[in-house]
mmCIF file of C-alpha atoms and ligand atoms in Angstrom:
data_model
loop_
_atom_site.group_PDB
_atom_site.id
_atom_site.type_symbol
_atom_site.label_atom_id
_atom_site.label_comp_id
_atom_site.label_asym_id
_atom_site.label_seq_id
_atom_site.Cartn_x
_atom_site.Cartn_y
_atom_site.Cartn_z
ATOM 1 C CA UNK A 1 116.320 167.370 75.182
ATOM 2 C CA UNK A 2 118.506 170.451 75.794
ATOM 3 C CA UNK A 3 117.837 174.041 74.848
ATOM 4 C CA UNK A 4 119.496 174.916 71.577
ATOM 5 C CA UNK A 5 120.215 178.638 71.605
ATOM 6 C CA UNK A 6 121.049 178.701 67.859
ATOM 7 C CA UNK A 7 118.836 177.937 64.926
ATOM 8 C CA UNK A 8 119.417 174.622 63.342
ATOM 9 C CA UNK A 9 120.672 175.642 59.851
ATOM 10 C CA UNK A 10 121.186 172.149 58.823
ATOM 11 C CA UNK A 11 117.508 171.630 58.752
ATOM 12 C CA UNK A 12 116.995 174.732 56.863
ATOM 13 C CA UNK A 13 119.087 173.401 54.110
ATOM 14 C CA UNK A 14 117.263 170.247 53.968
ATOM 15 C CA UNK A 15 113.971 171.916 53.523
ATOM 16 C CA UNK A 16 115.048 174.450 50.975
ATOM 17 C CA UNK A 17 115.925 171.296 48.931
ATOM 18 C CA UNK A 18 112.505 169.818 49.301
ATOM 19 C CA UNK A 19 110.669 173.011 48.536
ATOM 20 C CA UNK A 20 112.303 173.175 45.199
ATOM 21 C CA UNK A 21 111.004 169.720 44.348
ATOM 22 C CA UNK A 22 107.447 170.221 45.515
ATOM 23 C CA UNK A 23 104.790 170.584 42.797
ATOM 24 C CA UNK A 24 101.652 172.750 43.109
ATOM 25 C CA UNK A 25 99.390 169.890 42.995
ATOM 26 C CA UNK A 26 101.112 167.957 45.702
ATOM 27 C CA UNK A 27 99.098 166.114 48.339
ATOM 28 C CA UNK A 28 102.074 166.168 50.573
ATOM 29 C CA UNK A 29 101.131 166.840 54.149
ATOM 30 C CA UNK A 30 103.801 169.167 55.923
ATOM 31 C CA UNK A 31 103.759 169.371 59.678
ATOM 32 C CA UNK A 32 106.013 171.185 62.017
ATOM 33 C CA UNK A 33 106.225 172.067 65.694
ATOM 34 C CA UNK A 34 108.340 172.177 68.811
ATOM 35 C CA UNK A 35 109.756 169.448 71.063
ATOM 36 C CA UNK A 36 112.670 168.506 73.225
ATOM 37 C CA UNK A 37 113.910 172.093 73.225
ATOM 38 C CA UNK A 38 114.159 172.140 69.460
ATOM 39 C CA UNK A 39 111.787 171.824 66.283
ATOM 40 C CA UNK A 40 110.315 169.030 64.259
ATOM 41 C CA UNK A 41 109.389 169.097 60.588
ATOM 42 C CA UNK A 42 107.594 166.161 59.145
ATOM 43 C CA UNK A 43 106.365 165.472 55.331
ATOM 44 C CA UNK A 44 104.179 162.669 54.553
ATOM 45 C CA UNK A 45 103.076 161.508 51.170
ATOM 46 C CA UNK A 46 99.708 159.549 51.652
ATOM 47 C CA UNK A 47 99.482 156.114 49.987
ATOM 48 C CA UNK A 48 96.055 154.589 49.258
ATOM 49 C CA UNK A 49 94.750 155.603 52.710
ATOM 50 C CA UNK A 50 93.680 159.098 53.107
ATOM 51 C CA UNK A 51 95.321 161.021 55.982
ATOM 52 C CA UNK A 52 93.721 163.794 58.102
ATOM 53 C CA UNK A 53 96.797 166.027 58.770
ATOM 54 C CA UNK A 54 95.215 167.733 61.788
ATOM 55 C CA UNK A 55 94.334 164.524 63.486
ATOM 56 C CA UNK A 56 97.853 163.160 62.654
ATOM 57 C CA UNK A 57 99.559 166.144 64.075
ATOM 58 C CA UNK A 58 97.579 165.664 67.476
ATOM 59 C CA UNK A 59 98.849 161.955 67.622
ATOM 60 C CA UNK A 60 102.461 163.048 66.600
ATOM 61 C CA UNK A 61 102.601 165.727 69.496
ATOM 62 C CA UNK A 62 101.202 163.245 71.820
ATOM 63 C CA UNK A 63 103.834 160.684 71.086
ATOM 64 C CA UNK A 64 106.714 163.222 71.308
ATOM 65 C CA UNK A 65 105.207 164.567 74.602
ATOM 66 C CA UNK A 66 105.284 160.960 75.922
ATOM 67 C CA UNK A 67 108.996 160.656 75.158
ATOM 68 C CA UNK A 68 109.559 163.935 77.046
ATOM 69 C CA UNK A 69 107.708 162.695 80.042
ATOM 70 C CA UNK A 70 109.722 159.530 79.997
ATOM 71 C CA UNK A 71 113.340 160.821 79.160
ATOM 72 C CA UNK A 72 113.751 164.621 79.552
ATOM 73 C CA UNK A 73 116.164 165.846 82.230
ATOM 74 C CA UNK A 74 114.633 169.273 81.721
ATOM 75 C CA UNK A 75 111.382 167.929 83.340
ATOM 76 C CA UNK A 76 111.622 167.387 87.162
ATOM 77 C CA UNK A 77 108.844 164.759 87.108
ATOM 78 C CA UNK A 78 109.887 162.717 84.105
ATOM 79 C CA UNK A 79 110.719 159.100 84.507
ATOM 80 C CA UNK A 80 114.364 159.777 84.044
ATOM 81 C CA UNK A 81 114.442 162.739 86.382
ATOM 82 C CA UNK A 82 112.660 160.717 89.158
ATOM 83 C CA UNK A 83 115.378 157.953 88.658
ATOM 84 C CA UNK A 84 118.107 160.595 88.964
ATOM 85 C CA UNK A 85 116.531 162.034 92.153
ATOM 86 C CA UNK A 86 115.994 158.754 94.133
ATOM 87 C CA UNK A 87 118.471 157.287 96.421
ATOM 88 C CA UNK A 88 120.297 153.908 95.801
ATOM 89 C CA UNK A 89 117.933 152.296 98.320
ATOM 90 C CA UNK A 90 115.062 152.780 95.985
ATOM 91 C CA UNK A 91 114.083 151.273 92.524
ATOM 92 C CA UNK A 92 111.689 152.771 90.028
ATOM 93 C CA UNK A 93 109.396 151.095 87.503
ATOM 94 C CA UNK A 94 109.574 152.933 84.201
ATOM 95 C CA UNK A 95 108.028 152.585 80.675
ATOM 96 C CA UNK A 96 109.481 149.881 78.167
ATOM 97 C CA UNK A 97 110.626 152.844 76.025
ATOM 98 C CA UNK A 98 112.949 154.160 78.579
ATOM 99 C CA UNK A 99 114.348 150.890 79.334
ATOM 100 C CA UNK A 100 114.828 150.346 75.616
ATOM 101 C CA UNK A 101 116.757 153.628 75.252
ATOM 102 C CA UNK A 102 118.899 152.900 78.134
ATOM 103 C CA UNK A 103 119.759 149.467 76.968
ATOM 104 C CA UNK A 104 120.731 150.673 73.600
ATOM 105 C CA UNK A 105 122.911 153.308 75.131
ATOM 106 C CA UNK A 106 124.715 150.792 77.276
ATOM 107 C CA UNK A 107 125.283 148.664 74.125
ATOM 108 C CA UNK A 108 126.872 151.780 72.364
ATOM 109 C CA UNK A 109 128.867 152.491 75.487
ATOM 110 C CA UNK A 110 130.553 149.153 74.995
ATOM 111 C CA UNK A 111 130.999 149.360 71.156
ATOM 112 C CA UNK A 112 132.394 152.839 71.264
ATOM 113 C CA UNK A 113 134.817 152.201 74.090
ATOM 114 C CA UNK A 114 133.007 154.586 76.396
ATOM 115 C CA UNK A 115 132.705 157.438 74.123
ATOM 116 C CA UNK A 116 129.124 157.515 74.529
ATOM 117 C CA UNK A 117 128.190 157.534 78.209
ATOM 118 C CA UNK A 118 124.745 158.597 79.294
ATOM 119 C CA UNK A 119 126.106 158.692 82.955
ATOM 120 C CA UNK A 120 128.236 161.729 81.935
ATOM 121 C CA UNK A 121 125.406 164.167 82.986
ATOM 122 C CA UNK A 122 127.147 165.716 85.968
ATOM 123 C CA UNK A 123 130.156 166.743 83.882
ATOM 124 C CA UNK A 124 127.640 168.116 81.218
ATOM 125 C CA UNK A 125 126.080 170.122 83.979
ATOM 126 C CA UNK A 126 129.519 171.227 85.544
ATOM 127 C CA UNK A 127 130.583 172.458 82.072
ATOM 128 C CA UNK A 128 127.301 174.557 81.649
ATOM 129 C CA UNK A 129 125.485 172.407 79.169
ATOM 130 C CA UNK A 130 122.719 170.910 81.235
ATOM 131 C CA UNK A 131 119.467 172.176 82.660
ATOM 132 C CA UNK A 132 121.668 173.938 85.267
ATOM 133 C CA UNK A 133 123.167 177.239 84.393
ATOM 134 C CA UNK A 134 126.315 177.910 82.379
ATOM 135 C CA UNK A 135 129.471 178.351 84.418
ATOM 136 C CA UNK A 136 130.963 181.649 84.880
ATOM 137 C CA UNK A 137 134.514 180.191 85.018
ATOM 138 C CA UNK A 138 136.117 177.048 83.714
ATOM 139 C CA UNK A 139 135.822 174.390 86.424
ATOM 140 C CA UNK A 140 138.915 173.298 88.466
ATOM 141 C CA UNK A 141 140.493 169.892 88.203
ATOM 142 C CA UNK A 142 139.203 169.161 91.691
ATOM 143 C CA UNK A 143 135.647 170.110 90.622
ATOM 144 C CA UNK A 144 136.008 167.873 87.484
ATOM 145 C CA UNK A 145 137.429 164.940 89.515
ATOM 146 C CA UNK A 146 134.506 165.196 91.940
ATOM 147 C CA UNK A 147 131.970 165.175 89.179
ATOM 148 C CA UNK A 148 133.629 162.369 87.336
ATOM 149 C CA UNK A 149 133.466 160.243 90.403
ATOM 150 C CA UNK A 150 129.676 160.178 89.998
ATOM 151 C CA UNK A 151 129.985 158.715 86.577
ATOM 152 C CA UNK A 152 129.969 155.114 85.422
ATOM 153 C CA UNK A 153 127.681 152.836 83.324
ATOM 154 C CA UNK A 154 128.160 150.103 85.903
ATOM 155 C CA UNK A 155 126.112 152.036 88.491
ATOM 156 C CA UNK A 156 122.963 151.435 86.610
ATOM 157 C CA UNK A 157 120.923 148.217 87.358
ATOM 158 C CA UNK A 158 118.108 147.123 85.133
ATOM 159 C CA UNK A 159 115.691 144.410 86.034
ATOM 160 C CA UNK A 160 112.908 144.255 83.500
ATOM 161 C CA UNK A 161 111.450 147.596 83.598
ATOM 162 C CA UNK A 162 112.681 148.291 87.108
ATOM 163 C CA UNK A 163 115.692 150.648 87.318
ATOM 164 C CA UNK A 164 117.919 150.822 90.336
ATOM 165 C CA UNK A 165 121.392 152.459 91.006
ATOM 166 C CA UNK A 166 124.349 151.446 93.037
ATOM 167 C CA UNK A 167 125.712 154.938 93.560
ATOM 168 C CA UNK A 168 123.489 157.594 95.177
ATOM 169 C CA UNK A 169 124.704 160.561 92.943
ATOM 170 C CA UNK A 170 124.338 158.894 89.678
ATOM 171 C CA UNK A 171 122.699 161.169 87.001
ATOM 172 C CA UNK A 172 121.712 159.725 83.576
ATOM 173 C CA UNK A 173 121.274 162.085 80.570
ATOM 174 C CA UNK A 174 119.708 160.668 77.506
ATOM 175 C CA UNK A 175 120.043 163.851 75.384
ATOM 176 C CA UNK A 176 122.564 162.281 73.030
ATOM 177 C CA UNK A 177 120.044 159.653 71.931
ATOM 178 C CA UNK A 178 116.600 160.429 72.805
ATOM 179 C CA UNK A 179 115.930 162.868 69.881
ATOM 180 C CA UNK A 180 116.704 159.902 67.625
ATOM 181 C CA UNK A 181 114.301 157.646 69.605
ATOM 182 C CA UNK A 182 111.535 160.368 69.170
ATOM 183 C CA UNK A 183 112.069 160.232 65.442
ATOM 184 C CA UNK A 184 111.802 156.454 65.369
ATOM 185 C CA UNK A 185 108.559 156.715 67.452
ATOM 186 C CA UNK A 186 106.832 159.237 65.015
ATOM 187 C CA UNK A 187 108.086 157.037 62.021
ATOM 188 C CA UNK A 188 106.391 153.942 63.642
ATOM 189 C CA UNK A 189 103.245 155.903 64.061
ATOM 190 C CA UNK A 190 103.409 157.169 60.316
ATOM 191 C CA UNK A 191 103.859 153.588 59.067
ATOM 192 C CA UNK A 192 100.411 152.721 60.332
ATOM 193 C CA UNK A 193 99.129 154.954 57.425
ATOM 194 C CA UNK A 194 100.958 152.947 54.796
ATOM 195 C CA UNK A 195 102.189 156.030 53.128
ATOM 196 C CA UNK A 196 104.044 156.433 49.911
ATOM 197 C CA UNK A 197 106.764 158.143 51.790
ATOM 198 C CA UNK A 198 107.844 160.316 54.603
ATOM 199 C CA UNK A 199 110.622 162.360 56.087
ATOM 200 C CA UNK A 200 110.674 162.800 59.839
ATOM 201 C CA UNK A 201 113.099 165.397 61.458
ATOM 202 C CA UNK A 202 113.533 166.325 65.095
ATOM 203 C CA UNK A 203 116.398 168.689 65.696
ATOM 204 C CA UNK A 204 118.437 167.701 62.789
ATOM 205 C CA UNK A 205 117.950 164.005 63.170
ATOM 206 C CA UNK A 206 116.103 162.375 60.362
ATOM 207 C CA UNK A 207 114.344 159.218 59.217
ATOM 208 C CA UNK A 208 113.145 158.645 55.639
ATOM 209 C CA UNK A 209 110.938 156.138 53.963
ATOM 210 C CA UNK A 210 109.747 155.515 50.375
ATOM 211 C CA UNK A 211 109.662 158.404 47.908
ATOM 212 C CA UNK A 212 108.725 162.186 47.638
ATOM 213 C CA UNK A 213 105.553 163.287 45.832
ATOM 214 C CA UNK A 214 107.381 163.237 42.524
ATOM 215 C CA UNK A 215 108.218 159.578 43.229
ATOM 216 C CA UNK A 216 111.862 160.536 43.378
ATOM 217 C CA UNK A 217 114.152 159.302 46.157
ATOM 218 C CA UNK A 218 114.722 161.650 49.091
ATOM 219 C CA UNK A 219 117.977 163.634 48.726
ATOM 220 C CA UNK A 220 119.532 165.208 51.856
ATOM 221 C CA UNK A 221 121.906 167.969 51.896
ATOM 222 C CA UNK A 222 124.661 167.845 54.525
ATOM 223 C CA UNK A 223 125.851 171.251 55.526
ATOM 224 C CA UNK A 224 129.386 172.484 55.368
ATOM 225 C CA UNK A 225 130.187 173.151 59.143
ATOM 226 C CA UNK A 226 130.903 176.687 59.592
ATOM 227 C CA UNK A 227 129.530 179.220 62.063
ATOM 228 C CA UNK A 228 127.987 181.618 59.560
ATOM 229 C CA UNK A 229 126.235 181.205 56.326
ATOM 230 C CA UNK A 230 124.963 177.980 54.942
ATOM 231 C CA UNK A 231 126.769 175.974 52.232
ATOM 232 C CA UNK A 232 125.953 172.313 51.051
ATOM 233 C CA UNK A 233 128.890 170.011 51.576
ATOM 234 C CA UNK A 234 127.457 166.923 50.191
ATOM 235 C CA UNK A 235 124.040 165.654 48.797
ATOM 236 C CA UNK A 236 123.186 162.168 49.750
ATOM 237 C CA UNK A 237 120.510 159.546 48.909
ATOM 238 C CA UNK A 238 119.994 157.483 52.116
ATOM 239 C CA UNK A 239 116.912 155.368 50.979
ATOM 240 C CA UNK A 240 114.747 153.880 53.813
ATOM 241 C CA UNK A 241 117.308 154.888 56.498
ATOM 242 C CA UNK A 242 117.882 157.437 59.396
ATOM 243 C CA UNK A 243 120.574 159.845 59.426
ATOM 244 C CA UNK A 244 122.001 161.737 62.381
ATOM 245 C CA UNK A 245 124.492 164.520 62.362
ATOM 246 C CA UNK A 246 126.418 165.779 65.288
ATOM 247 C CA UNK A 247 128.402 168.970 65.025
ATOM 248 C CA UNK A 248 130.417 171.313 67.243
ATOM 249 C CA UNK A 249 130.218 174.447 65.395
ATOM 250 C CA UNK A 250 127.025 175.987 66.766
ATOM 251 C CA UNK A 251 126.492 174.648 70.272
ATOM 252 C CA UNK A 252 129.350 175.877 72.285
ATOM 253 C CA UNK A 253 130.250 178.616 74.610
ATOM 254 C CA UNK A 254 133.337 180.905 74.552
ATOM 255 C CA UNK A 255 135.352 182.114 77.409
ATOM 256 C CA UNK A 256 138.532 184.184 76.930
ATOM 257 C CA UNK A 257 138.636 183.300 73.233
ATOM 258 C CA UNK A 258 138.439 179.656 73.975
ATOM 259 C CA UNK A 259 135.440 177.544 72.864
ATOM 260 C CA UNK A 260 133.919 174.826 74.868
ATOM 261 C CA UNK A 261 132.038 171.989 73.269
ATOM 262 C CA UNK A 262 128.765 170.702 74.625
ATOM 263 C CA UNK A 263 130.104 167.132 74.016
ATOM 264 C CA UNK A 264 132.325 165.794 76.883
ATOM 265 C CA UNK A 265 134.778 163.078 76.656
ATOM 266 C CA UNK A 266 133.706 160.831 79.555
ATOM 267 C CA UNK A 267 137.140 159.439 79.888
ATOM 268 C CA UNK A 268 138.755 162.701 80.616
ATOM 269 C CA UNK A 269 135.984 164.774 82.008
ATOM 270 C CA UNK A 270 136.781 167.652 79.533
ATOM 271 C CA UNK A 271 134.908 168.981 76.536
ATOM 272 C CA UNK A 272 136.199 167.580 73.278
ATOM 273 C CA UNK A 273 138.770 169.551 71.546
ATOM 274 C CA UNK A 274 139.838 168.366 68.036
ATOM 275 C CA UNK A 275 139.623 169.310 64.374
ATOM 276 C CA UNK A 276 136.519 167.050 63.606
ATOM 277 C CA UNK A 277 133.730 169.473 62.993
ATOM 278 C CA UNK A 278 130.901 167.340 61.947
ATOM 279 C CA UNK A 279 129.746 163.736 61.855
ATOM 280 C CA UNK A 280 126.910 162.245 59.842
ATOM 281 C CA UNK A 281 125.827 158.605 60.544
ATOM 282 C CA UNK A 282 123.317 156.440 58.506
ATOM 283 C CA UNK A 283 121.532 153.652 60.269
ATOM 284 C CA UNK A 284 118.253 151.829 59.973
ATOM 285 C CA UNK A 285 117.207 153.269 63.486
ATOM 286 C CA UNK A 286 117.497 156.896 64.222
ATOM 287 C CA UNK A 287 118.185 156.223 67.913
ATOM 288 C CA UNK A 288 121.303 154.239 66.915
ATOM 289 C CA UNK A 289 122.454 156.703 64.387
ATOM 290 C CA UNK A 290 121.931 159.570 66.976
ATOM 291 C CA UNK A 291 123.955 157.794 69.613
ATOM 292 C CA UNK A 292 126.831 156.846 67.221
ATOM 293 C CA UNK A 293 126.924 160.471 65.801
ATOM 294 C CA UNK A 294 127.643 161.875 69.305
ATOM 295 C CA UNK A 295 130.120 159.081 69.977
ATOM 296 C CA UNK A 296 131.992 159.670 66.725
ATOM 297 C CA UNK A 297 132.476 163.267 67.554
ATOM 298 C CA UNK A 298 133.968 162.223 70.954
ATOM 299 C CA UNK A 299 136.237 159.678 69.313
ATOM 300 C CA UNK A 300 137.791 162.039 66.727
ATOM 301 C CA UNK A 301 138.606 161.247 63.042
ATOM 302 C CA UNK A 302 140.935 158.337 63.428
ATOM 303 C CA UNK A 303 139.084 156.387 65.963
ATOM 304 C CA UNK A 304 135.757 156.974 64.428
ATOM 305 C CA UNK A 305 136.944 155.609 60.994
ATOM 306 C CA UNK A 306 138.475 152.543 62.832
ATOM 307 C CA UNK A 307 135.197 151.921 64.599
ATOM 308 C CA UNK A 308 133.193 152.461 61.412
ATOM 309 C CA UNK A 309 135.454 149.992 59.525
ATOM 310 C CA UNK A 310 135.163 147.396 62.401
ATOM 311 C CA UNK A 311 131.283 147.685 62.714
ATOM 312 C CA UNK A 312 130.623 148.444 59.103
ATOM 313 C CA UNK A 313 128.954 151.676 59.844
ATOM 314 C CA UNK A 314 128.121 154.235 57.116
ATOM 315 C CA UNK A 315 129.784 157.630 58.301
ATOM 316 C CA UNK A 316 130.955 160.850 56.866
ATOM 317 C CA UNK A 317 133.316 163.059 58.785
ATOM 318 C CA UNK A 318 134.178 166.572 58.066
ATOM 319 C CA UNK A 319 137.371 168.037 59.531
ATOM 320 C CA UNK A 320 138.078 171.812 59.758
ATOM 321 C CA UNK A 321 141.443 172.693 58.289
ATOM 322 C CA UNK A 322 143.196 176.019 57.959
ATOM 323 C CA UNK A 323 142.596 175.929 54.207
ATOM 324 C CA UNK A 324 139.022 174.664 54.221
ATOM 325 C CA UNK A 325 137.396 171.277 54.919
ATOM 326 C CA UNK A 326 138.466 167.810 54.515
ATOM 327 C CA UNK A 327 135.787 165.054 54.140
ATOM 328 C CA UNK A 328 136.282 161.400 55.063
ATOM 329 C CA UNK A 329 133.726 158.635 54.278
ATOM 330 C CA UNK A 330 133.768 155.116 55.601
ATOM 331 C CA UNK A 331 133.358 152.379 52.907
ATOM 332 C CA UNK A 332 129.688 151.613 53.967
ATOM 333 C CA UNK A 333 128.877 155.350 53.358
ATOM 334 C CA UNK A 334 130.150 155.570 49.745
ATOM 335 C CA UNK A 335 126.963 154.133 48.084
ATOM 336 C CA UNK A 336 124.827 156.947 49.503
ATOM 337 C CA UNK A 337 126.767 159.735 48.179
ATOM 338 C CA UNK A 338 124.715 161.124 45.244
ATOM 339 C CA UNK A 339 126.425 162.164 42.068
ATOM 340 C CA UNK A 340 125.112 165.514 41.008
HETATM 341 P P1 ADP B 401 124.764 166.367 68.747
HETATM 342 O O1 ADP B 401 123.460 166.409 67.909
HETATM 343 O O2 ADP B 401 125.608 167.602 68.850
HETATM 344 O O3 ADP B 401 125.432 165.073 68.652
HETATM 345 P P2 ADP B 401 123.075 165.370 70.791
HETATM 346 O O4 ADP B 401 122.031 166.317 71.133
HETATM 347 O O5 ADP B 401 122.867 164.115 70.071
HETATM 348 O O6 ADP B 401 124.304 166.405 70.215
HETATM 349 O O7 ADP B 401 123.886 164.982 72.219
HETATM 350 C C1 ADP B 401 124.637 165.938 72.989
HETATM 351 C C2 ADP B 401 124.104 165.971 74.366
HETATM 352 O O8 ADP B 401 124.432 164.662 74.961
HETATM 353 C C3 ADP B 401 124.822 167.073 75.207
HETATM 354 O O9 ADP B 401 124.184 168.181 75.211
HETATM 355 C C4 ADP B 401 124.881 166.383 76.603
HETATM 356 O O10 ADP B 401 123.616 166.525 77.375
HETATM 357 C C5 ADP B 401 124.902 164.835 76.261
HETATM 358 N N1 ADP B 401 126.474 164.476 76.099
HETATM 359 C C6 ADP B 401 127.655 165.053 76.081
HETATM 360 N N2 ADP B 401 128.752 164.451 75.993
HETATM 361 C C7 ADP B 401 128.218 163.127 75.886
HETATM 362 C C8 ADP B 401 128.891 161.746 75.897
HETATM 363 N N3 ADP B 401 130.135 161.646 75.593
HETATM 364 N N4 ADP B 401 127.962 160.588 75.967
HETATM 365 C C9 ADP B 401 126.692 160.867 76.192
HETATM 366 N N5 ADP B 401 126.007 161.986 76.176
HETATM 367 C C10 ADP B 401 126.810 163.019 76.094
HETATM 368 MG MG1 MG B 402 123.441 162.287 69.300
#
């Protein structure tokens, strides 16, 4: 949902992998386009039902447009923007999809001890990573306190599909989870065609099903987190799962040699600052994987691994050390690690 200034190299690695595995006679349909300030790539292997690629892409674009119209903070007339603009005296009726995503985010807020907080928007904007402009100088403590006072999940009220708020200045930002939801939406659409398999990717978040055209399982390369160059850290075989990756090494800005992350710790109001460089989360639903990936980055290595253990989550963490990278897997992740 936000503009990404830098190319998503992670995705390039994935597709380089796929290309090498594609045969000449392949009936695979490959579609790509733009959405949510980023790109999407889809590969679908038809099953018995024939698929008209052009007609399918029209449906996909429509589905992704609908998610933008529901949840983008970059669109002033989206459902979410209209909710953000209204006062606490009003309520607004929104789509079941928007309510579903907000409910999931609230659930994840509780499970992650507040690391994922969709009301953190004012702080995201203050630090220059929202639809507003990037700040010229680092905000003062007073400014941070002022914006932090506007945050709090308890200010959101949900009654069926009607949303209300108990704080006039509440501002909800679904960027951390909406891309994953978009992937789930497209996957559900593809399921209607009963395909042999597919790969859906939006801005680096992925959902997989079935097999590739050569009847082999999908293999996904997780990139080594570095600012320049592309190197594969690990190849994984997720099966019929979703995979989300959150990283801090390309989406940041620098001031006086200091780097500021686009992820904010809602508990302090400051951008995160630790050695954890990338998090990969596997989950059935991409929305859930996406939300967890952001939360795990905020939590840092120790708390992320503890949470993964408690909730039996499949996660892979890459820490940047002076002498290279250190990789951590939760127990639930280990079965997905491919042996080359
Ligand atoms: P990544 O793919 O790097 O995890 P996402 O795109 O999933 O990033 O989510 C990052 C976006 O979520 C930020 O640009 C910001 O709009 C918002 N955000 C930042 N910090 C948080 C947080 N702690 N909880 C929820 N949303 C956040
Ligand atoms: Mg995320």
